[in-house]
């Protein structure tokens, strides 16, 4: 049984009447059911972001409107849907979010409807802050840190010193907002917060990978920097060590809730001697007395540190590649299932109501131009098959059941809107049933605005 509330059904029906498929899907993805948004609804919204005729601001505003709901379930699922589109949707979506002055104003959100509402409201406030910070980061650097090219020739590894010292703190702010979600394994008690945690977990891996590469680039340039740059670089590195400890704790929670160990990267700490070397170099630039250290020992320490961080980077990359491979395999499975489906004799043909009416009008014109003869009979969902008949008398297709001639036969072609199927002939006993079905069909067409799916199948008897 569906867990949708009456309000969910009424809201979806209102959007059905107005013909807004996007708004209707947003409502269905953010119902009061205590479960994560359904994949089919998220996939549809992702596809919408890739369609040039879809209004991205309208889509985003519909999601923002859902966050004004009083229910923690609806608000949380709206944030999840927005996060999902920021990660997997077209870049136009996150570009629009980044262009807005304000996004989610949920710092005071509180659902007082129950104890669970109080608990989840805390995580909603933290989650909305992270999404705001993610959009702000995109506005500042014009790219998403979780999607940048990585490796020796990646964005963060090839960035010059001045730009690097401005960019790494932006990553730190986004990483802080993510880690501030601060959830324990025993607090992941329902499908909604679990869905949010999975998105945060995937973001944490990709974001820390970019952060890690920025630090590697910083260390490689550190001993060639000016004094003020070294001071900023040392401060950035100290904060990095703190965040590495926090990300390790975050990944432990992921392991405790059952995420596969192979999907969790191994983080390698840089040797503590590196911090000493960095501090001594800055002290020497400031004219302070320091312990004598040779260039060879300093180079060895730096090399060991870079090697440790590079090992962490490889581990993060392997996890990311594994996820991409799993996504490709899932897509191939879906394509294979779709191919098998089309090889069967069952067809699902989506058409609009207007297109369906045009098909019928065209079919009626074809029937009016030539007499109908058939030596075969076909089964129909609305009547039983009869024996072979060579001729068929003309019939008024719009006649009521009571006005049909007792000796007339009604061709099934008038009901079959797919000309590729064989025609069928029905006996007098089925004519009233067919006519009634025809009338009901037109009645449904007048009341439905949107899209419908017509399921047809035919069987030919020789």
PDB file of N, CA and C in Angstrom, residues 322-421:
ATOM      1  N   UNK A 322      35.585   2.584  -9.079  1.00  0.00           N
ATOM      2  CA  UNK A 322      34.728   1.430  -8.796  1.00  0.00           C
ATOM      3  C   UNK A 322      33.255   1.822  -8.846  1.00  0.00           C
ATOM      4  N   UNK A 323      32.950   2.994  -8.332  1.00  0.00           N
ATOM      5  CA  UNK A 323      31.562   3.465  -8.381  1.00  0.00           C
ATOM      6  C   UNK A 323      31.120   3.717  -9.820  1.00  0.00           C
ATOM      7  N   UNK A 324      32.003   4.324 -10.612  1.00  0.00           N
ATOM      8  CA  UNK A 324      31.667   4.568 -12.016  1.00  0.00           C
ATOM      9  C   UNK A 324      31.436   3.263 -12.759  1.00  0.00           C
ATOM     10  N   UNK A 325      32.272   2.248 -12.486  1.00  0.00           N
ATOM     11  CA  UNK A 325      32.117   0.957 -13.128  1.00  0.00           C
ATOM     12  C   UNK A 325      30.785   0.311 -12.748  1.00  0.00           C
ATOM     13  N   UNK A 326      30.428   0.437 -11.479  1.00  0.00           N
ATOM     14  CA  UNK A 326      29.143  -0.117 -11.033  1.00  0.00           C
ATOM     15  C   UNK A 326      27.981   0.573 -11.726  1.00  0.00           C
ATOM     16  N   UNK A 327      28.101   1.892 -11.926  1.00  0.00           N
ATOM     17  CA  UNK A 327      27.043   2.631 -12.619  1.00  0.00           C
ATOM     18  C   UNK A 327      26.928   2.188 -14.076  1.00  0.00           C
ATOM     19  N   UNK A 328      28.080   1.950 -14.731  1.00  0.00           N
ATOM     20  CA  UNK A 328      28.067   1.484 -16.119  1.00  0.00           C
ATOM     21  C   UNK A 328      27.436   0.099 -16.229  1.00  0.00           C
ATOM     22  N   UNK A 329      27.769  -0.769 -15.304  1.00  0.00           N
ATOM     23  CA  UNK A 329      27.186  -2.107 -15.322  1.00  0.00           C
ATOM     24  C   UNK A 329      25.682  -2.066 -15.108  1.00  0.00           C
ATOM     25  N   UNK A 330      25.249  -1.189 -14.237  1.00  0.00           N
ATOM     26  CA  UNK A 330      23.805  -1.040 -14.007  1.00  0.00           C
ATOM     27  C   UNK A 330      23.113  -0.549 -15.268  1.00  0.00           C
ATOM     28  N   UNK A 331      23.739   0.404 -15.957  1.00  0.00           N
ATOM     29  CA  UNK A 331      23.152   0.927 -17.186  1.00  0.00           C
ATOM     30  C   UNK A 331      23.098  -0.148 -18.268  1.00  0.00           C
ATOM     31  N   UNK A 332      24.152  -0.947 -18.377  1.00  0.00           N
ATOM     32  CA  UNK A 332      24.155  -2.032 -19.359  1.00  0.00           C
ATOM     33  C   UNK A 332      23.073  -3.055 -19.054  1.00  0.00           C
ATOM     34  N   UNK A 333      22.857  -3.337 -17.774  1.00  0.00           N
ATOM     35  CA  UNK A 333      21.797  -4.262 -17.385  1.00  0.00           C
ATOM     36  C   UNK A 333      20.435  -3.730 -17.786  1.00  0.00           C
ATOM     37  N   UNK A 334      20.230  -2.439 -17.598  1.00  0.00           N
ATOM     38  CA  UNK A 334      18.952  -1.835 -17.970  1.00  0.00           C
ATOM     39  C   UNK A 334      18.752  -1.861 -19.480  1.00  0.00           C
ATOM     40  N   UNK A 335      19.824  -1.590 -20.233  1.00  0.00           N
ATOM     41  CA  UNK A 335      19.713  -1.628 -21.695  1.00  0.00           C
ATOM     42  C   UNK A 335      19.415  -3.039 -22.195  1.00  0.00           C
ATOM     43  N   UNK A 336      20.043  -4.033 -21.557  1.00  0.00           N
ATOM     44  CA  UNK A 336      19.801  -5.420 -21.932  1.00  0.00           C
ATOM     45  C   UNK A 336      18.357  -5.810 -21.650  1.00  0.00           C
ATOM     46  N   UNK A 337      17.850  -5.386 -20.502  1.00  0.00           N
ATOM     47  CA  UNK A 337      16.452  -5.679 -20.167  1.00  0.00           C
ATOM     48  C   UNK A 337      15.507  -4.998 -21.145  1.00  0.00           C
ATOM     49  N   UNK A 338      15.860  -3.777 -21.557  1.00  0.00           N
ATOM     50  CA  UNK A 338      15.037  -3.065 -22.514  1.00  0.00           C
ATOM     51  C   UNK A 338      15.038  -3.757 -23.871  1.00  0.00           C
ATOM     52  N   UNK A 339      16.190  -4.289 -24.276  1.00  0.00           N
ATOM     53  CA  UNK A 339      16.286  -5.007 -25.544  1.00  0.00           C
ATOM     54  C   UNK A 339      15.428  -6.264 -25.533  1.00  0.00           C
ATOM     55  N   UNK A 340      15.495  -7.008 -24.428  1.00  0.00           N
ATOM     56  CA  UNK A 340      14.672  -8.215 -24.297  1.00  0.00           C
ATOM     57  C   UNK A 340      13.193  -7.853 -24.337  1.00  0.00           C
ATOM     58  N   UNK A 341      12.852  -6.727 -23.714  1.00  0.00           N
ATOM     59  CA  UNK A 341      11.463  -6.292 -23.685  1.00  0.00           C
ATOM     60  C   UNK A 341      10.946  -6.006 -25.091  1.00  0.00           C
ATOM     61  N   UNK A 342      11.781  -5.363 -25.918  1.00  0.00           N
ATOM     62  CA  UNK A 342      11.349  -5.022 -27.272  1.00  0.00           C
ATOM     63  C   UNK A 342      11.307  -6.248 -28.184  1.00  0.00           C
ATOM     64  N   UNK A 343      12.043  -7.295 -27.831  1.00  0.00           N
ATOM     65  CA  UNK A 343      12.016  -8.499 -28.651  1.00  0.00           C
ATOM     66  C   UNK A 343      10.747  -9.312 -28.427  1.00  0.00           C
ATOM     67  N   UNK A 344      10.033  -9.027 -27.371  1.00  0.00           N
ATOM     68  CA  UNK A 344       8.762  -9.708 -27.131  1.00  0.00           C
ATOM     69  C   UNK A 344       7.665  -9.006 -27.917  1.00  0.00           C
ATOM     70  N   UNK A 345       6.469  -9.564 -27.859  1.00  0.00           N
ATOM     71  CA  UNK A 345       5.350  -9.016 -28.623  1.00  0.00           C
ATOM     72  C   UNK A 345       4.555  -7.998 -27.829  1.00  0.00           C
ATOM     73  N   UNK A 346       5.116  -7.476 -26.752  1.00  0.00           N
ATOM     74  CA  UNK A 346       4.418  -6.501 -25.934  1.00  0.00           C
ATOM     75  C   UNK A 346       5.023  -5.136 -26.179  1.00  0.00           C
ATOM     76  N   UNK A 347       4.172  -4.155 -26.435  1.00  0.00           N
ATOM     77  CA  UNK A 347       4.630  -2.820 -26.752  1.00  0.00           C
ATOM     78  C   UNK A 347       3.988  -1.819 -25.804  1.00  0.00           C
ATOM     79  N   UNK A 348       4.760  -0.884 -25.346  1.00  0.00           N
ATOM     80  CA  UNK A 348       4.243   0.237 -24.559  1.00  0.00           C
ATOM     81  C   UNK A 348       4.531   1.496 -25.354  1.00  0.00           C
ATOM     82  N   UNK A 349       3.474   2.092 -25.951  1.00  0.00           N
ATOM     83  CA  UNK A 349       3.649   3.219 -26.849  1.00  0.00           C
ATOM     84  C   UNK A 349       3.093   4.465 -26.187  1.00  0.00           C
ATOM     85  N   UNK A 350       3.943   5.366 -25.699  1.00  0.00           N
ATOM     86  CA  UNK A 350       3.425   6.584 -25.088  1.00  0.00           C
ATOM     87  C   UNK A 350       3.034   7.596 -26.146  1.00  0.00           C
ATOM     88  N   UNK A 351       1.822   8.104 -26.091  1.00  0.00           N
ATOM     89  CA  UNK A 351       1.369   9.134 -27.007  1.00  0.00           C
ATOM     90  C   UNK A 351       0.595  10.171 -26.220  1.00  0.00           C
ATOM     91  N   UNK A 352       0.491  11.368 -26.779  1.00  0.00           N
ATOM     92  CA  UNK A 352      -0.323  12.390 -26.153  1.00  0.00           C
ATOM     93  C   UNK A 352      -1.767  12.177 -26.528  1.00  0.00           C
ATOM     94  N   UNK A 353      -2.659  12.805 -25.793  1.00  0.00           N
ATOM     95  CA  UNK A 353      -4.083  12.669 -26.090  1.00  0.00           C
ATOM     96  C   UNK A 353      -4.388  13.207 -27.477  1.00  0.00           C
ATOM     97  N   UNK A 354      -3.804  14.372 -27.821  1.00  0.00           N
ATOM     98  CA  UNK A 354      -4.056  14.948 -29.139  1.00  0.00           C
ATOM     99  C   UNK A 354      -3.529  14.031 -30.240  1.00  0.00           C
ATOM    100  N   UNK A 355      -2.342  13.463 -30.017  1.00  0.00           N
ATOM    101  CA  UNK A 355      -1.786  12.547 -31.015  1.00  0.00           C
ATOM    102  C   UNK A 355      -2.640  11.312 -31.177  1.00  0.00           C
ATOM    103  N   UNK A 356      -3.223  10.832 -30.088  1.00  0.00           N
ATOM    104  CA  UNK A 356      -4.072   9.650 -30.142  1.00  0.00           C
ATOM    105  C   UNK A 356      -5.325   9.928 -30.967  1.00  0.00           C
ATOM    106  N   UNK A 357      -5.916  11.116 -30.789  1.00  0.00           N
ATOM    107  CA  UNK A 357      -7.109  11.474 -31.552  1.00  0.00           C
ATOM    108  C   UNK A 357      -6.774  11.591 -33.031  1.00  0.00           C
ATOM    109  N   UNK A 358      -5.612  12.179 -33.354  1.00  0.00           N
ATOM    110  CA  UNK A 358      -5.206  12.298 -34.756  1.00  0.00           C
ATOM    111  C   UNK A 358      -5.011  10.930 -35.398  1.00  0.00           C
ATOM    112  N   UNK A 359      -4.465   9.987 -34.647  1.00  0.00           N
ATOM    113  CA  UNK A 359      -4.307   8.627 -35.167  1.00  0.00           C
ATOM    114  C   UNK A 359      -5.655   8.024 -35.527  1.00  0.00           C
ATOM    115  N   UNK A 360      -6.656   8.250 -34.668  1.00  0.00           N
ATOM    116  CA  UNK A 360      -7.971   7.675 -34.930  1.00  0.00           C
ATOM    117  C   UNK A 360      -8.611   8.301 -36.163  1.00  0.00           C
ATOM    118  N   UNK A 361      -8.472   9.633 -36.276  1.00  0.00           N
ATOM    119  CA  UNK A 361      -9.055  10.306 -37.433  1.00  0.00           C
ATOM    120  C   UNK A 361      -8.415   9.814 -38.731  1.00  0.00           C
ATOM    121  N   UNK A 362      -7.097   9.645 -38.724  1.00  0.00           N
ATOM    122  CA  UNK A 362      -6.408   9.149 -39.906  1.00  0.00           C
ATOM    123  C   UNK A 362      -6.832   7.727 -40.246  1.00  0.00           C
ATOM    124  N   UNK A 363      -7.021   6.915 -39.223  1.00  0.00           N
ATOM    125  CA  UNK A 363      -7.430   5.528 -39.436  1.00  0.00           C
ATOM    126  C   UNK A 363      -8.836   5.446 -40.018  1.00  0.00           C
ATOM    127  N   UNK A 364      -9.731   6.303 -39.523  1.00  0.00           N
ATOM    128  CA  UNK A 364     -11.096   6.318 -40.027  1.00  0.00           C
ATOM    129  C   UNK A 364     -11.153   6.744 -41.492  1.00  0.00           C
ATOM    130  N   UNK A 365     -10.296   7.716 -41.860  1.00  0.00           N
ATOM    131  CA  UNK A 365     -10.246   8.147 -43.261  1.00  0.00           C
ATOM    132  C   UNK A 365      -9.776   7.006 -44.163  1.00  0.00           C
ATOM    133  N   UNK A 366      -8.783   6.231 -43.690  1.00  0.00           N
ATOM    134  CA  UNK A 366      -8.293   5.111 -44.491  1.00  0.00           C
ATOM    135  C   UNK A 366      -9.381   4.063 -44.680  1.00  0.00           C
ATOM    136  N   UNK A 367     -10.149   3.808 -43.648  1.00  0.00           N
ATOM    137  CA  UNK A 367     -11.224   2.817 -43.744  1.00  0.00           C
ATOM    138  C   UNK A 367     -12.343   3.289 -44.661  1.00  0.00           C
ATOM    139  N   UNK A 368     -12.572   4.624 -44.704  1.00  0.00           N
ATOM    140  CA  UNK A 368     -13.647   5.152 -45.539  1.00  0.00           C
ATOM    141  C   UNK A 368     -13.300   5.092 -47.024  1.00  0.00           C
ATOM    142  N   UNK A 369     -11.997   5.078 -47.349  1.00  0.00           N
ATOM    143  CA  UNK A 369     -11.578   5.088 -48.751  1.00  0.00           C
ATOM    144  C   UNK A 369     -11.675   3.734 -49.422  1.00  0.00           C
ATOM    145  N   UNK A 370     -11.585   2.654 -48.673  1.00  0.00           N
ATOM    146  CA  UNK A 370     -11.582   1.336 -49.293  1.00  0.00           C
ATOM    147  C   UNK A 370     -12.449   0.374 -48.494  1.00  0.00           C
ATOM    148  N   UNK A 371     -13.082  -0.578 -49.190  1.00  0.00           N
ATOM    149  CA  UNK A 371     -13.905  -1.577 -48.485  1.00  0.00           C
ATOM    150  C   UNK A 371     -13.020  -2.494 -47.672  1.00  0.00           C
ATOM    151  N   UNK A 372     -13.606  -3.003 -46.592  1.00  0.00           N
ATOM    152  CA  UNK A 372     -12.836  -3.848 -45.687  1.00  0.00           C
ATOM    153  C   UNK A 372     -13.120  -5.319 -45.975  1.00  0.00           C
ATOM    154  N   UNK A 373     -12.091  -6.069 -46.266  1.00  0.00           N
ATOM    155  CA  UNK A 373     -12.212  -7.521 -46.443  1.00  0.00           C
ATOM    156  C   UNK A 373     -11.120  -8.193 -45.669  1.00  0.00           C
ATOM    157  N   UNK A 374     -11.433  -9.326 -45.087  1.00  0.00           N
ATOM    158  CA  UNK A 374     -10.434 -10.040 -44.296  1.00  0.00           C
ATOM    159  C   UNK A 374     -10.757 -11.507 -44.264  1.00  0.00           C
ATOM    160  N   UNK A 375      -9.715 -12.322 -44.280  1.00  0.00           N
ATOM    161  CA  UNK A 375      -9.863 -13.759 -44.169  1.00  0.00           C
ATOM    162  C   UNK A 375      -9.340 -14.280 -42.858  1.00  0.00           C
ATOM    163  N   UNK A 376      -9.005 -13.330 -41.949  1.00  0.00           N
ATOM    164  CA  UNK A 376      -8.464 -13.750 -40.664  1.00  0.00           C
ATOM    165  C   UNK A 376      -9.263 -13.118 -39.557  1.00  0.00           C
ATOM    166  N   UNK A 377      -9.130 -13.688 -38.397  1.00  0.00           N
ATOM    167  CA  UNK A 377      -9.756 -13.115 -37.209  1.00  0.00           C
ATOM    168  C   UNK A 377      -8.686 -12.931 -36.156  1.00  0.00           C
ATOM    169  N   UNK A 378      -8.905 -11.981 -35.277  1.00  0.00           N
ATOM    170  CA  UNK A 378      -7.897 -11.692 -34.253  1.00  0.00           C
ATOM    171  C   UNK A 378      -8.556 -11.539 -32.899  1.00  0.00           C
ATOM    172  N   UNK A 379      -7.803 -11.944 -31.865  1.00  0.00           N
ATOM    173  CA  UNK A 379      -8.305 -11.797 -30.506  1.00  0.00           C
ATOM    174  C   UNK A 379      -8.190 -10.350 -30.064  1.00  0.00           C
ATOM    175  N   UNK A 380      -9.074  -9.884 -29.232  1.00  0.00           N
ATOM    176  CA  UNK A 380      -9.084  -8.507 -28.762  1.00  0.00           C
ATOM    177  C   UNK A 380      -9.293  -8.481 -27.268  1.00  0.00           C
ATOM    178  N   UNK A 381      -8.747  -7.491 -26.605  1.00  0.00           N
ATOM    179  CA  UNK A 381      -8.952  -7.399 -25.153  1.00  0.00           C
ATOM    180  C   UNK A 381     -10.415  -7.209 -24.774  1.00  0.00           C
ATOM    181  N   UNK A 382     -11.262  -6.756 -25.730  1.00  0.00           N
ATOM    182  CA  UNK A 382     -12.644  -6.449 -25.375  1.00  0.00           C
ATOM    183  C   UNK A 382     -13.643  -7.424 -25.954  1.00  0.00           C
ATOM    184  N   UNK A 383     -13.249  -8.427 -26.720  1.00  0.00           N
ATOM    185  CA  UNK A 383     -14.202  -9.374 -27.287  1.00  0.00           C
ATOM    186  C   UNK A 383     -13.511 -10.670 -27.616  1.00  0.00           C
ATOM    187  N   UNK A 384     -14.314 -11.737 -27.909  1.00  0.00           N
ATOM    188  CA  UNK A 384     -13.772 -13.042 -28.262  1.00  0.00           C
ATOM    189  C   UNK A 384     -13.707 -13.177 -29.763  1.00  0.00           C
ATOM    190  N   UNK A 385     -12.820 -14.032 -30.264  1.00  0.00           N
ATOM    191  CA  UNK A 385     -12.641 -14.224 -31.694  1.00  0.00           C
ATOM    192  C   UNK A 385     -13.750 -15.095 -32.255  1.00  0.00           C
ATOM    193  N   UNK A 386     -14.031 -14.898 -33.547  1.00  0.00           N
ATOM    194  CA  UNK A 386     -15.071 -15.663 -34.233  1.00  0.00           C
ATOM    195  C   UNK A 386     -14.486 -16.292 -35.477  1.00  0.00           C
ATOM    196  N   UNK A 387     -15.339 -17.045 -36.253  1.00  0.00           N
ATOM    197  CA  UNK A 387     -14.844 -17.742 -37.434  1.00  0.00           C
ATOM    198  C   UNK A 387     -14.523 -16.803 -38.573  1.00  0.00           C
ATOM    199  N   UNK A 388     -14.031 -17.343 -39.702  1.00  0.00           N
ATOM    200  CA  UNK A 388     -13.643 -16.550 -40.858  1.00  0.00           C
ATOM    201  C   UNK A 388     -14.875 -15.971 -41.545  1.00  0.00           C
ATOM    202  N   UNK A 389     -14.815 -14.715 -41.915  1.00  0.00           N
ATOM    203  CA  UNK A 389     -15.897 -14.026 -42.618  1.00  0.00           C
ATOM    204  C   UNK A 389     -15.280 -13.272 -43.776  1.00  0.00           C
ATOM    205  N   UNK A 390     -15.888 -13.377 -44.957  1.00  0.00           N
ATOM    206  CA  UNK A 390     -15.304 -12.774 -46.153  1.00  0.00           C
ATOM    207  C   UNK A 390     -15.774 -11.343 -46.392  1.00  0.00           C
ATOM    208  N   UNK A 391     -16.973 -11.034 -45.998  1.00  0.00           N
ATOM    209  CA  UNK A 391     -17.483  -9.687 -46.240  1.00  0.00           C
ATOM    210  C   UNK A 391     -18.051  -9.119 -44.963  1.00  0.00           C
ATOM    211  N   UNK A 392     -18.022  -7.802 -44.890  1.00  0.00           N
ATOM    212  CA  UNK A 392     -18.527  -7.111 -43.709  1.00  0.00           C
ATOM    213  C   UNK A 392     -19.432  -5.988 -44.158  1.00  0.00           C
ATOM    214  N   UNK A 393     -20.623  -5.911 -43.601  1.00  0.00           N
ATOM    215  CA  UNK A 393     -21.556  -4.858 -43.961  1.00  0.00           C
ATOM    216  C   UNK A 393     -21.117  -3.538 -43.363  1.00  0.00           C
ATOM    217  N   UNK A 394     -21.483  -2.422 -44.040  1.00  0.00           N
ATOM    218  CA  UNK A 394     -21.144  -1.085 -43.542  1.00  0.00           C
ATOM    219  C   UNK A 394     -21.842  -0.829 -42.221  1.00  0.00           C
ATOM    220  N   UNK A 395     -21.119  -0.224 -41.300  1.00  0.00           N
ATOM    221  CA  UNK A 395     -21.671   0.016 -39.963  1.00  0.00           C
ATOM    222  C   UNK A 395     -21.429   1.455 -39.555  1.00  0.00           C
ATOM    223  N   UNK A 396     -22.405   2.042 -38.941  1.00  0.00           N
ATOM    224  CA  UNK A 396     -22.241   3.396 -38.398  1.00  0.00           C
ATOM    225  C   UNK A 396     -21.453   3.303 -37.105  1.00  0.00           C
ATOM    226  N   UNK A 397     -20.220   3.775 -37.144  1.00  0.00           N
ATOM    227  CA  UNK A 397     -19.349   3.566 -35.985  1.00  0.00           C
ATOM    228  C   UNK A 397     -19.751   4.405 -34.782  1.00  0.00           C
ATOM    229  N   UNK A 398     -20.532   5.468 -35.001  1.00  0.00           N
ATOM    230  CA  UNK A 398     -20.942   6.305 -33.896  1.00  0.00           C
ATOM    231  C   UNK A 398     -22.341   5.987 -33.393  1.00  0.00           C
ATOM    232  N   UNK A 399     -22.916   4.874 -33.922  1.00  0.00           N
ATOM    233  CA  UNK A 399     -24.255   4.472 -33.492  1.00  0.00           C
ATOM    234  C   UNK A 399     -24.211   3.950 -32.072  1.00  0.00           C
ATOM    235  N   UNK A 400     -25.296   4.130 -31.361  1.00  0.00           N
ATOM    236  CA  UNK A 400     -25.400   3.577 -30.016  1.00  0.00           C
ATOM    237  C   UNK A 400     -25.692   2.106 -30.098  1.00  0.00           C
ATOM    238  N   UNK A 401     -25.486   1.365 -29.004  1.00  0.00           N
ATOM    239  CA  UNK A 401     -25.727  -0.078 -29.038  1.00  0.00           C
ATOM    240  C   UNK A 401     -27.137  -0.428 -29.471  1.00  0.00           C
ATOM    241  N   UNK A 402     -28.138   0.373 -29.113  1.00  0.00           N
ATOM    242  CA  UNK A 402     -29.522   0.048 -29.457  1.00  0.00           C
ATOM    243  C   UNK A 402     -29.826   0.277 -30.912  1.00  0.00           C
ATOM    244  N   UNK A 403     -29.029   1.090 -31.617  1.00  0.00           N
ATOM    245  CA  UNK A 403     -29.317   1.410 -33.013  1.00  0.00           C
ATOM    246  C   UNK A 403     -28.598   0.506 -33.986  1.00  0.00           C
ATOM    247  N   UNK A 404     -27.798  -0.433 -33.512  1.00  0.00           N
ATOM    248  CA  UNK A 404     -27.062  -1.319 -34.406  1.00  0.00           C
ATOM    249  C   UNK A 404     -28.016  -2.299 -35.057  1.00  0.00           C
ATOM    250  N   UNK A 405     -27.813  -2.551 -36.347  1.00  0.00           N
ATOM    251  CA  UNK A 405     -28.615  -3.543 -37.071  1.00  0.00           C
ATOM    252  C   UNK A 405     -28.304  -4.923 -36.541  1.00  0.00           C
ATOM    253  N   UNK A 406     -29.302  -5.750 -36.435  1.00  0.00           N
ATOM    254  CA  UNK A 406     -29.122  -7.090 -35.854  1.00  0.00           C
ATOM    255  C   UNK A 406     -28.266  -7.975 -36.722  1.00  0.00           C
ATOM    256  N   UNK A 407     -28.141  -7.657 -38.010  1.00  0.00           N
ATOM    257  CA  UNK A 407     -27.334  -8.503 -38.905  1.00  0.00           C
ATOM    258  C   UNK A 407     -25.970  -7.886 -39.205  1.00  0.00           C
ATOM    259  N   UNK A 408     -25.635  -6.757 -38.559  1.00  0.00           N
ATOM    260  CA  UNK A 408     -24.364  -6.092 -38.883  1.00  0.00           C
ATOM    261  C   UNK A 408     -23.240  -6.621 -38.023  1.00  0.00           C
ATOM    262  N   UNK A 409     -22.063  -6.482 -38.542  1.00  0.00           N
ATOM    263  CA  UNK A 409     -20.852  -6.878 -37.823  1.00  0.00           C
ATOM    264  C   UNK A 409     -19.951  -5.640 -37.708  1.00  0.00           C
ATOM    265  N   UNK A 410     -19.313  -5.450 -36.556  1.00  0.00           N
ATOM    266  CA  UNK A 410     -18.468  -4.262 -36.323  1.00  0.00           C
ATOM    267  C   UNK A 410     -16.992  -4.619 -36.479  1.00  0.00           C
ATOM    268  N   UNK A 411     -16.283  -3.975 -37.409  1.00  0.00           N
ATOM    269  CA  UNK A 411     -14.848  -4.293 -37.573  1.00  0.00           C
ATOM    270  C   UNK A 411     -14.036  -3.790 -36.391  1.00  0.00           C
ATOM    271  N   UNK A 412     -13.156  -4.642 -35.933  1.00  0.00           N
ATOM    272  CA  UNK A 412     -12.294  -4.295 -34.788  1.00  0.00           C
ATOM    273  C   UNK A 412     -11.259  -3.244 -35.154  1.00  0.00           C
ATOM    274  N   UNK A 413     -11.046  -3.006 -36.481  1.00  0.00           N
ATOM    275  CA  UNK A 413     -10.068  -1.994 -36.888  1.00  0.00           C
ATOM    276  C   UNK A 413     -10.422  -0.618 -36.326  1.00  0.00           C
ATOM    277  N   UNK A 414     -11.728  -0.410 -36.086  1.00  0.00           N
ATOM    278  CA  UNK A 414     -12.131   0.897 -35.587  1.00  0.00           C
ATOM    279  C   UNK A 414     -11.647   1.125 -34.163  1.00  0.00           C
ATOM    280  N   UNK A 415     -11.398   0.036 -33.455  1.00  0.00           N
ATOM    281  CA  UNK A 415     -10.869   0.155 -32.096  1.00  0.00           C
ATOM    282  C   UNK A 415      -9.354   0.111 -32.077  1.00  0.00           C
ATOM    283  N   UNK A 416      -8.759  -0.476 -33.067  1.00  0.00           N
ATOM    284  CA  UNK A 416      -7.310  -0.681 -33.099  1.00  0.00           C
ATOM    285  C   UNK A 416      -6.638   0.536 -33.719  1.00  0.00           C
ATOM    286  N   UNK A 417      -5.926   1.287 -32.936  1.00  0.00           N
ATOM    287  CA  UNK A 417      -5.285   2.505 -33.430  1.00  0.00           C
ATOM    288  C   UNK A 417      -3.877   2.258 -33.938  1.00  0.00           C
ATOM    289  N   UNK A 418      -3.430   1.032 -34.053  1.00  0.00           N
ATOM    290  CA  UNK A 418      -2.095   0.706 -34.540  1.00  0.00           C
ATOM    291  C   UNK A 418      -2.232  -0.057 -35.856  1.00  0.00           C
ATOM    292  N   UNK A 419      -2.058   0.593 -37.012  1.00  0.00           N
ATOM    293  CA  UNK A 419      -2.296  -0.035 -38.317  1.00  0.00           C
ATOM    294  C   UNK A 419      -1.382  -1.197 -38.616  1.00  0.00           C
ATOM    295  N   UNK A 420      -0.339  -1.425 -37.844  1.00  0.00           N
ATOM    296  CA  UNK A 420       0.556  -2.547 -38.128  1.00  0.00           C
ATOM    297  C   UNK A 420      -0.035  -3.873 -37.695  1.00  0.00           C
ATOM    298  N   UNK A 421      -1.094  -3.857 -36.876  1.00  0.00           N
ATOM    299  CA  UNK A 421      -1.697  -5.092 -36.409  1.00  0.00           C
ATOM    300  C   UNK A 421      -2.773  -5.565 -37.387  1.00  0.00           C
TER     301      UNK A 421
END
